[in-house]
Short mmCIF file of C-alpha atoms in Angstrom, two decimals:
data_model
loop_
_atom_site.label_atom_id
_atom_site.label_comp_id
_atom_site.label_asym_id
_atom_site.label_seq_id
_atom_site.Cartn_x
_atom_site.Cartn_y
_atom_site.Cartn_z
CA UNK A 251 -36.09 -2.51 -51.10
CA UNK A 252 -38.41 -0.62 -48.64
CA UNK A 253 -38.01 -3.40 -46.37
CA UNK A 254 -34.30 -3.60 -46.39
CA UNK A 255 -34.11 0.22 -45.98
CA UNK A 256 -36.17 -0.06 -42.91
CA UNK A 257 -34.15 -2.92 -41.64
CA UNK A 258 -30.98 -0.28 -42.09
CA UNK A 259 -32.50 2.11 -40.14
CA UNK A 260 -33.23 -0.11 -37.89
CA UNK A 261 -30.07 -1.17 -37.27
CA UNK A 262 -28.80 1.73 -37.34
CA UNK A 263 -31.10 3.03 -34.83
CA UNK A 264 -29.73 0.37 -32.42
CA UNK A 265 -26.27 0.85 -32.82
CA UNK A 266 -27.55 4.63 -32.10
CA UNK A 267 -29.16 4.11 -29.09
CA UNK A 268 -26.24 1.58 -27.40
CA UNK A 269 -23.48 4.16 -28.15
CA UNK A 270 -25.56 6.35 -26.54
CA UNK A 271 -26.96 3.99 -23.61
CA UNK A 272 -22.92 3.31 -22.82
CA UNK A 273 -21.76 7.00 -22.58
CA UNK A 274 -24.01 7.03 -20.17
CA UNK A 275 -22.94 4.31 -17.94
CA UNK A 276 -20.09 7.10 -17.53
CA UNK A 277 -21.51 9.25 -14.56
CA UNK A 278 -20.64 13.08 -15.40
CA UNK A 279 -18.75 12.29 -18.67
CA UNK A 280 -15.56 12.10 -16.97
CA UNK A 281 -13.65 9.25 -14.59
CA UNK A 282 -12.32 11.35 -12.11
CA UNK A 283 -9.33 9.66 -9.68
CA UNK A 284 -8.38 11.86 -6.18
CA UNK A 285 -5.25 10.93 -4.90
CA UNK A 286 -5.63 12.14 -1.26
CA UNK A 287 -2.49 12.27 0.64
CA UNK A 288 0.29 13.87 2.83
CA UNK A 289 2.22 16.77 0.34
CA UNK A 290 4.66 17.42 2.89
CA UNK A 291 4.55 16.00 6.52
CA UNK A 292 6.42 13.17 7.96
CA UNK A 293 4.81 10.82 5.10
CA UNK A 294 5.11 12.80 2.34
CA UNK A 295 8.24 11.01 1.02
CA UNK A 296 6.55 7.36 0.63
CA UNK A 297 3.52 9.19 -0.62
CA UNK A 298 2.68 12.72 -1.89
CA UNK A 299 3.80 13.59 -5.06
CA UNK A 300 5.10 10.39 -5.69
CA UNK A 301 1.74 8.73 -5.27
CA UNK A 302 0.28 11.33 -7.96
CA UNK A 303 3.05 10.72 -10.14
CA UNK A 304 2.28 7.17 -10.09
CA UNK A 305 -1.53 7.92 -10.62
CA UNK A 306 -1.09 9.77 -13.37
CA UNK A 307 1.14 7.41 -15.10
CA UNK A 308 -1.29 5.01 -14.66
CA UNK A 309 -3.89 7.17 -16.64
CA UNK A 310 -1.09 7.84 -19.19
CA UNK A 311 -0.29 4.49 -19.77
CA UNK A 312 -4.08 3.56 -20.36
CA UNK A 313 -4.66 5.88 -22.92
CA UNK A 314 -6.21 9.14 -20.75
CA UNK A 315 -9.66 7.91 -21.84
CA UNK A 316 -11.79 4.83 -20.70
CA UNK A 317 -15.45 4.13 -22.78
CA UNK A 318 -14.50 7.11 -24.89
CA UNK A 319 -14.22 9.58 -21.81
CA UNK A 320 -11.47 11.40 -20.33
CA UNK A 321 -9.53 10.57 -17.25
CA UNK A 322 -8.31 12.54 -14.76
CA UNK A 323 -6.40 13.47 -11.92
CA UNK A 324 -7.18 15.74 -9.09
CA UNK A 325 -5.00 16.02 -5.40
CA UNK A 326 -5.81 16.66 -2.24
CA UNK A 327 -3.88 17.23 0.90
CA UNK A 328 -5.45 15.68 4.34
CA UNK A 329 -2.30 17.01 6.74
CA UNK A 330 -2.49 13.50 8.31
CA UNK A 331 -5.50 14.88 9.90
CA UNK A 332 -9.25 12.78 9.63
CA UNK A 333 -11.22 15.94 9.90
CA UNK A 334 -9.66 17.19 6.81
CA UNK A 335 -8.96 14.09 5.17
CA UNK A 336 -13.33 13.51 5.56
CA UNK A 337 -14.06 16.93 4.92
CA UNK A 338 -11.85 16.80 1.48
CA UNK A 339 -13.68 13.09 0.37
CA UNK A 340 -17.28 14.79 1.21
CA UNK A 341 -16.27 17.66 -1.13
CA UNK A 342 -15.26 15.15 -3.97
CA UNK A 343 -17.81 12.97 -3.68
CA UNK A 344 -20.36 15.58 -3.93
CA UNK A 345 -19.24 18.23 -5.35
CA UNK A 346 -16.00 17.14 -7.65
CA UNK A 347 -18.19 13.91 -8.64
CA UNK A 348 -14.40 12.18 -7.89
CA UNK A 349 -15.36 8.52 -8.49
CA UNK A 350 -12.57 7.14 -6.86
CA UNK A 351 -10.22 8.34 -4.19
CA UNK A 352 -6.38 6.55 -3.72
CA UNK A 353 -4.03 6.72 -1.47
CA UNK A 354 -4.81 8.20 1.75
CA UNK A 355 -1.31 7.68 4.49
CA UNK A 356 -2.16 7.17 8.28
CA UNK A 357 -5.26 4.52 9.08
CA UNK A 358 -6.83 6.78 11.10
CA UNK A 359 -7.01 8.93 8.06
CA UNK A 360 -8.32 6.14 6.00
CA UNK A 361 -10.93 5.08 8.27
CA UNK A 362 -12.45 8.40 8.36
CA UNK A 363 -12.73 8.39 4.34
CA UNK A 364 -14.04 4.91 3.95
CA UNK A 365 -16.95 6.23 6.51
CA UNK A 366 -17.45 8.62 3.74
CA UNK A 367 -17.29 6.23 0.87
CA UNK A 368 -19.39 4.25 2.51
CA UNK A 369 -21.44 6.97 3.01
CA UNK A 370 -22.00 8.38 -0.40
CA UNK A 371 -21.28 4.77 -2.31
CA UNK A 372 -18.47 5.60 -3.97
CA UNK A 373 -14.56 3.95 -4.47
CA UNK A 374 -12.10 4.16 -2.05
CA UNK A 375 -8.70 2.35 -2.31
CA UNK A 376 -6.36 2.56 0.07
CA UNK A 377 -2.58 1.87 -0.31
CA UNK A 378 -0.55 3.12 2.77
CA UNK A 379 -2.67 2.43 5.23
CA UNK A 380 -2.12 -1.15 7.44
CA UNK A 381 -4.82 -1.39 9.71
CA UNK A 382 -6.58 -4.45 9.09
CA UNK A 383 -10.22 -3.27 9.97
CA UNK A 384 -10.55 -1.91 6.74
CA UNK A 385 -11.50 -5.46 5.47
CA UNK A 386 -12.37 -6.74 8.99
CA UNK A 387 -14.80 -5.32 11.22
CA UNK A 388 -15.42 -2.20 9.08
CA UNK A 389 -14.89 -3.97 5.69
CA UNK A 390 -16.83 -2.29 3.07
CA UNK A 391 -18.45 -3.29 -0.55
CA UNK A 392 -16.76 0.57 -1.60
CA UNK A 393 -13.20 0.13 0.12
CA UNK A 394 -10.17 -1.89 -1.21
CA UNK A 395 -6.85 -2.46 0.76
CA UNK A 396 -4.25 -2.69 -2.09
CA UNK A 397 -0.37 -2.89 -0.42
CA UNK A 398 -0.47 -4.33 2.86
CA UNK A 399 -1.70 -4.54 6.28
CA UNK A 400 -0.06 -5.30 10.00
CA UNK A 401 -0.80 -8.66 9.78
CA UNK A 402 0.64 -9.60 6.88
CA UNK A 403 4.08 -7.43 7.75
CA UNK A 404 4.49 -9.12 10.70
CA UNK A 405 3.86 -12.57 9.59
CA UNK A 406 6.40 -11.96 6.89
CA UNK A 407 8.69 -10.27 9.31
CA UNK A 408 8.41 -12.56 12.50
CA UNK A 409 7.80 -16.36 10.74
CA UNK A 410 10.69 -15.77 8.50
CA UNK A 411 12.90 -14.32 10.91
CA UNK A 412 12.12 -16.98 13.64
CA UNK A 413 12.48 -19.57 11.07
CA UNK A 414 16.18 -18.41 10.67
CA UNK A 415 17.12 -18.39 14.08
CA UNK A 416 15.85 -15.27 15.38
CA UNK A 417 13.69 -16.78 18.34
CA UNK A 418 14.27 -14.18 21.33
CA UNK A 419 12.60 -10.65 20.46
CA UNK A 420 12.10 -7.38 21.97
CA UNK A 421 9.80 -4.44 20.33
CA UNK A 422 10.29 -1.19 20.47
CA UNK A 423 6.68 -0.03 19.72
CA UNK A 424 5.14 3.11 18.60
CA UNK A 425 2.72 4.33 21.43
CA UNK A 426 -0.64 4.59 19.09
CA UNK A 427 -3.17 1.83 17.85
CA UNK A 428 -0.72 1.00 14.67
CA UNK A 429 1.94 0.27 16.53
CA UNK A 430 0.65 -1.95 18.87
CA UNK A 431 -1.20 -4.06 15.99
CA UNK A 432 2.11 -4.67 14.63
CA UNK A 433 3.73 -5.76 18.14
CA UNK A 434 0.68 -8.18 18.74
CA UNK A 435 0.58 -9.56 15.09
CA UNK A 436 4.38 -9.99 15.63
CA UNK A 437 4.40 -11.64 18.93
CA UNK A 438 1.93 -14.47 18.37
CA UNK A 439 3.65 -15.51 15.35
CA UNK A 440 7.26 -15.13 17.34
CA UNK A 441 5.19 -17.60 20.04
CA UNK A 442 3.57 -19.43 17.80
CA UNK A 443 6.74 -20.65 16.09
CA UNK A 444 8.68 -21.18 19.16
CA UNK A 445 10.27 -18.10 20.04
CA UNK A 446 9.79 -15.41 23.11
CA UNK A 447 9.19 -12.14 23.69
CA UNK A 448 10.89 -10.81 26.76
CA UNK A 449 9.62 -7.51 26.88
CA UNK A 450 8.78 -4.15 24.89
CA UNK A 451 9.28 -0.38 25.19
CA UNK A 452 6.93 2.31 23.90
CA UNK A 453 8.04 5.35 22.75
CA UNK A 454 5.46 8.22 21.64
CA UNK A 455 5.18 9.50 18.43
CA UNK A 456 8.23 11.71 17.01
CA UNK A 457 9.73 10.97 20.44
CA UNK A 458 12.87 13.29 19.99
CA UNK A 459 15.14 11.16 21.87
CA UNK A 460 14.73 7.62 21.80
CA UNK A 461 18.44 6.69 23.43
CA UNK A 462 16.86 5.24 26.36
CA UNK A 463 14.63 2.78 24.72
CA UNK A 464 17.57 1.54 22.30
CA UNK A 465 19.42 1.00 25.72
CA UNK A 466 16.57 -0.55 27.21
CA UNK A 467 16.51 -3.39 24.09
CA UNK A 468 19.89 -3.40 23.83
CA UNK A 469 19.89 -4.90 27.26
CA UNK A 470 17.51 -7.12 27.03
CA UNK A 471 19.95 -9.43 25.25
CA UNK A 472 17.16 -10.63 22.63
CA UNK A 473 18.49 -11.82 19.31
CA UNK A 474 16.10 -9.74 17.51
CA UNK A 475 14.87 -5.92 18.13
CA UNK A 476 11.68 -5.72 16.38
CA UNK A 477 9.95 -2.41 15.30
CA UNK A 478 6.54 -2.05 15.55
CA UNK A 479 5.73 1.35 14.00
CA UNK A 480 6.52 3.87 10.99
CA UNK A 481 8.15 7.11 10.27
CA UNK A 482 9.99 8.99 12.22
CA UNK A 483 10.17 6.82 15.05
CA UNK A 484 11.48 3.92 13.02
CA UNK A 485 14.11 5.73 11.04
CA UNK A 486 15.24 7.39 14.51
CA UNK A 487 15.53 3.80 16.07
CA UNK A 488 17.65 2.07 13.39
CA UNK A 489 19.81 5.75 13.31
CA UNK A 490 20.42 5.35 17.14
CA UNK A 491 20.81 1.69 17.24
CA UNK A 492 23.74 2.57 14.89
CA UNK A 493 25.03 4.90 17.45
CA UNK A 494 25.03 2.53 20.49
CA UNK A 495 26.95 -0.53 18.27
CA UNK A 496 23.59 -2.56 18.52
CA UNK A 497 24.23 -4.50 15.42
CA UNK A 498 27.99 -4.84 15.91
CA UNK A 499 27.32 -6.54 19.25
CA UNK A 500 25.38 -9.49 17.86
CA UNK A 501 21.39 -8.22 17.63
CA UNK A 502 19.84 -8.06 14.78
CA UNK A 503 17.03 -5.20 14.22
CA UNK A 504 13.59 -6.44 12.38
CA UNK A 505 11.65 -3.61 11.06
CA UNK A 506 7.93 -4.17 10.87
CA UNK A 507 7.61 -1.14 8.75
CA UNK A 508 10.07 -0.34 6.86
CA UNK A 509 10.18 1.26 3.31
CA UNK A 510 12.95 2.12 0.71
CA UNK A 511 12.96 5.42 1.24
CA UNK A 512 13.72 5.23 4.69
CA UNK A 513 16.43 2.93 4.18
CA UNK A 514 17.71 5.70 1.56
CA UNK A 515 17.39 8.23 4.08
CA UNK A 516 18.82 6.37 6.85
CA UNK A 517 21.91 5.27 4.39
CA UNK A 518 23.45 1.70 4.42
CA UNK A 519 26.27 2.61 6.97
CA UNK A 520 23.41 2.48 9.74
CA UNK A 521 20.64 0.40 7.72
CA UNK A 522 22.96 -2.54 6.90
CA UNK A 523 21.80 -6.29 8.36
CA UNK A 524 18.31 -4.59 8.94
CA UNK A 525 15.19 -7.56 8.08
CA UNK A 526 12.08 -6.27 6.91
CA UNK A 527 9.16 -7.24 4.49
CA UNK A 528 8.13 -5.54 1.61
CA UNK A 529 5.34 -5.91 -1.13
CA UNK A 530 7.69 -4.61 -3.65
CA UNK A 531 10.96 -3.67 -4.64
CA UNK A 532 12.40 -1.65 -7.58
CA UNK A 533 15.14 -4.02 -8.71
CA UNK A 534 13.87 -7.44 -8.59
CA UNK A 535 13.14 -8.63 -11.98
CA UNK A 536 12.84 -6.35 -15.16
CA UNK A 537 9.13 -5.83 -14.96
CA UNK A 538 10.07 -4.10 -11.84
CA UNK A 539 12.77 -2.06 -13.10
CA UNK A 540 11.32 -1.04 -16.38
CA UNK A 541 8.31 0.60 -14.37
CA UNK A 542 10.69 1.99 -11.86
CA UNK A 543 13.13 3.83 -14.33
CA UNK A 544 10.54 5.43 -16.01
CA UNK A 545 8.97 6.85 -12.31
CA UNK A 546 12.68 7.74 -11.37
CA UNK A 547 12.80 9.69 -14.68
CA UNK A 548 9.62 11.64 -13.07
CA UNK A 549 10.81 12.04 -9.35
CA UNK A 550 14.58 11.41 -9.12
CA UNK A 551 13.74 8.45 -6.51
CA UNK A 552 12.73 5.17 -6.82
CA UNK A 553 9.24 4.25 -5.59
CA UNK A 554 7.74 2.78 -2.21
CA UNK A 555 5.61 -0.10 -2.36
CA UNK A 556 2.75 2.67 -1.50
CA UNK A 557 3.93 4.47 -4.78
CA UNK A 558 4.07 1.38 -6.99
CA UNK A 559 0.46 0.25 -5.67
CA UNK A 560 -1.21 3.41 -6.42
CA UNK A 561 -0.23 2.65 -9.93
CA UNK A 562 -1.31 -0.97 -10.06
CA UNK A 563 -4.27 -0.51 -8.37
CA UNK A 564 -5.82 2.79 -10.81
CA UNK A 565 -4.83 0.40 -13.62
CA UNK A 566 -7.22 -2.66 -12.30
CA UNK A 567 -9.86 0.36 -11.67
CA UNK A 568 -9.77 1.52 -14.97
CA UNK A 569 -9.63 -2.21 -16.70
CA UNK A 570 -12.74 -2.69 -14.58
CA UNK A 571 -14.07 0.38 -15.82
CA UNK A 572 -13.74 -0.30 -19.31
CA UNK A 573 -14.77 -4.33 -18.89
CA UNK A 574 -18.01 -3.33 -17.13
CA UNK A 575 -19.36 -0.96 -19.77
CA UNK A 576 -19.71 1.33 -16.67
CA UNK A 577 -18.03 3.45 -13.52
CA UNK A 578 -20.60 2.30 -11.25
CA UNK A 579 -19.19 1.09 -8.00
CA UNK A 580 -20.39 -1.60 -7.02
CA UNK A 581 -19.94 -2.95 -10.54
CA UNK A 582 -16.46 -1.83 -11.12
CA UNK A 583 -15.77 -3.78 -7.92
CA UNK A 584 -16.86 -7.30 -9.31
CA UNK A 585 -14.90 -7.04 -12.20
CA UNK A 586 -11.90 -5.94 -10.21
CA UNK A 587 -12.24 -9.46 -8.15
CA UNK A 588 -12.88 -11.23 -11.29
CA UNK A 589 -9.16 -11.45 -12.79
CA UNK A 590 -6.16 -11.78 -10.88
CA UNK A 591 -3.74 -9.56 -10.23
CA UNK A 592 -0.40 -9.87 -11.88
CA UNK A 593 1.50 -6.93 -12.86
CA UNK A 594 4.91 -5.20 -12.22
CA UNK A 595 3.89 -4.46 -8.54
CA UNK A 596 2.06 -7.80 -7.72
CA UNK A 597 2.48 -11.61 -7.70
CA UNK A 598 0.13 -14.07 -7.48
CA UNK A 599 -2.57 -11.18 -6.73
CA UNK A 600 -6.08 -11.51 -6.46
CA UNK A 601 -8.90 -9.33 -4.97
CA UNK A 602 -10.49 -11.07 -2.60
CA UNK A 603 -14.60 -11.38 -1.24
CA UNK A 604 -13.24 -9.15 1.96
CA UNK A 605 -12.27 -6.62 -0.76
CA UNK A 606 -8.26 -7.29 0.34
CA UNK A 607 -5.70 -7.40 -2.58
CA UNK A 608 -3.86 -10.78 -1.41
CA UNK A 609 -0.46 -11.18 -2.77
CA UNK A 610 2.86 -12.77 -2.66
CA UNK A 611 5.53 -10.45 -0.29
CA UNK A 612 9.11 -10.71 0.41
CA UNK A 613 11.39 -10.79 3.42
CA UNK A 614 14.55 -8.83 2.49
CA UNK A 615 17.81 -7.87 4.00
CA UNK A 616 19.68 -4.54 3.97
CA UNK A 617 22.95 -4.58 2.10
CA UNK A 618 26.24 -3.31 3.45
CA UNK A 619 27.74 -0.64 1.77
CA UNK A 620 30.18 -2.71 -0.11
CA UNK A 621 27.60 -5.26 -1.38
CA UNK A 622 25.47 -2.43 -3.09
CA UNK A 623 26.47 -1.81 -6.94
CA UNK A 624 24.80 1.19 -7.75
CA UNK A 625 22.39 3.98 -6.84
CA UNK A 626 19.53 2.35 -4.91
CA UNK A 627 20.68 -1.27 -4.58
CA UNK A 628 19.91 -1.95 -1.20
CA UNK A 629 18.08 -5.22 -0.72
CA UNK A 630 19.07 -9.00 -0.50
CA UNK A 631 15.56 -10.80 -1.41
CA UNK A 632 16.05 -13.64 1.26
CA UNK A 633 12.44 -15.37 1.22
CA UNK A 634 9.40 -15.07 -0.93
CA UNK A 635 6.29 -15.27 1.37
CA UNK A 636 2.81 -16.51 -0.24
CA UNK A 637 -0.11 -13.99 0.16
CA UNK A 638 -2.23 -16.72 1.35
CA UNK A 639 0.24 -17.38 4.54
CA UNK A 640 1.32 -13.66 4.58
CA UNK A 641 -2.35 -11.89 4.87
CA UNK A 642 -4.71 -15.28 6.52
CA UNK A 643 -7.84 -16.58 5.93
CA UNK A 644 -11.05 -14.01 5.62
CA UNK A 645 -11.41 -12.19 8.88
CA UNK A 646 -15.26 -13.47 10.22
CA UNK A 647 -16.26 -10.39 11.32
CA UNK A 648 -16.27 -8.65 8.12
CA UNK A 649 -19.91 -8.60 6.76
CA UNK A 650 -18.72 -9.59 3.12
CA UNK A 651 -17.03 -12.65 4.36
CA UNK A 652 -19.45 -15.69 3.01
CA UNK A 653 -20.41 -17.34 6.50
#
């Protein structure tokens, strides 16, 4: 009896000291999630509130605990400007013991957080951000690209398009490094598949007026205006090509960034016949819907593919959370790359050595005004484009890359 009493004890003892050995796997007692974004400049829309929304329903929807501990959600607001955007992730990290930070709109933005991630060794995904040094040349064991990035828009964009006839192009390109990724992603595709490029205009950021440069591709007789660059510049372009009867006299405009709630703000009347690429969209199967009613309910808009990643993305985290028996980075991170990635938001998804989120994208077409049925029905899904074709190989120069 003595012996099976100590053998109870024993046991007991155990069980004792592996509850208590996991709790604290769980640095600070609490997973903490910043979502560090724009509250109200030019990319507020396709991010702010809507990206906490979606980070919070993703905490929701898992329970609001993970290994027994609470989960929760703090906001910051970078202004679209690095200084504060690395000055608020140096505060979290340290201070706020935020283990991961989401989000983050512009890439120079981004970049300046995943120096501090990198840094102080902690989580960074990024959603709305398309440079594609974040997993090349400044890939990083602590920094995940979730959405999209140049290359993979303008593959989807320019090989689709080509394929379809569009083989004479002319960009209109935003002035600044993210423009002119998407203009040379774009035009060695266009080349590679056949096509030509016979010339490009470069407007500044917010350029008030951008008549002249519409009139400038409007002339150049190419089949295709393409538009390398983001809000407002984009949404000011398809506006004014509306003006000038671009699309009535034969040209087609491809948008190389392009989201849905630019298209809502832009309305169908001057959107209509515009090609773009997306990683998601609201209404295409009733995964996507059922997700996208109940953030609707929450925000009276339906989300970006930004939006709808920040969602996806915290969910993975926090699977990988609970999985690993632990919020430790570098940990987390394996698991994350160990299961695919299929949800509402992705296809064919998988987290890749380069820390890249690789999944299947679509090239769409903007409805007229009598094709759309109800509130928010503004696509035609034209072509599916693989993730492996969309995004390429590994990029060599990233150190994580197995040589």
């Amino acid at each position: 009896m003595i012996a099976t009493r100590r053998a109870m004890f024993g046991t007991l003892a155990a069980a004792l000291l592996a509850s208590s050995t996991v709790s604290a796997q769980v640095s600070d007692d609490v997973v903490k999630i910043g979502v560090l974004t724009d509250m109200n400049g030019p990319a507020s829309t396709p991010t702010g509130q809507g990206s906490v929304t979606a980070a919070q329903m993703a905490v929701d929807d898992f329970g609001g605990k993970v290994l027994g501990k609470p989960i929760t959600v703090i906001v910051g607001d970078h202004q679209l400007k690095p200084d504060i955007g690395a000055t608020i992730a140096r505060r979290w990290y340290d201070v706020d013991q935020v283990d991961l930070i989401v989000d983050v709109p512009v890439s120079a933005v981004g970049l300046a957080v995943q120096n501090i991630a990198n840094e102080k060794k902690k989580l960074f995904i990024t959603h709305s951000t398309g440079a594609t040094d974040f997993h090349g040349k400044f890939c990083s064991p602590y920094t995940m690209q979730w959405v999209f990035d140049t290359r993979a828009l303008a593959v989807g964009t320019a090989q689709e398009v080509v394929k379809r006839g569009g083989d004479s192009w002319f960009f209109i390109t935003d002035d600044y490094a993210f423009g002119h990724s998407l203009e040379k992603d774009a035009s060695a595709i266009v080349t590679k598949n056949g096509g030509k490029v016979l010339g490009a205009v470069r407007p500044p950021f917010a350029t008030p007026d951008l008549s002249s440069f519409i009139l400038q591709a409007q002339a150049s007789k190419a089949k295709i205006i393409g538009i390398a660059g983001g809000p407002p510049n984009n949404t000011n372009e398809i506006k004014t090509a509306a003006e000038f009867d671009v699309f009535a006299g034969g040209q087609k405009m491809a948008a190389l960034l392009a989201l849905i709630t630019d298209i809502h703000s832009i309305g169908l009347n001057a959107a209509q016949g515009l090609l773009l690429t997306t990683s998601f969209y609201w209404d295409m199967d009733d995964k996507t819907r059922e997700w996208s009613k109940r953030y609707f309910a929450k925000m009276n808009r339906m989300p970006t593919m930004w939006q709808a990643g920040v969602y996806s993305s915290v969910t993975a985290y926090l699977n990988a959370v609970k999985d690993a028996g632990t919020d430790d980075p570098l940990k987390v991170a394996a698991k994350m790359r160990e299961k695919p990635v299929e949800d509402f938001f992705a296809r064919n998804g998988k987290l890749r050595e380069d820390n890249l989120m690789v999944h299947d994208l679509w090239l769409v077409q903007v409805k007229t005004p009598a094709e759309s049925k109800y509130p928010w029905d503004y696509y035609k899904i034209l072509a599916k484009i693989s993730g492996d074709d969309a995004f390429g190989p590994p990029d060599p120069a990233c150190s994580l890359v197995k040589k």
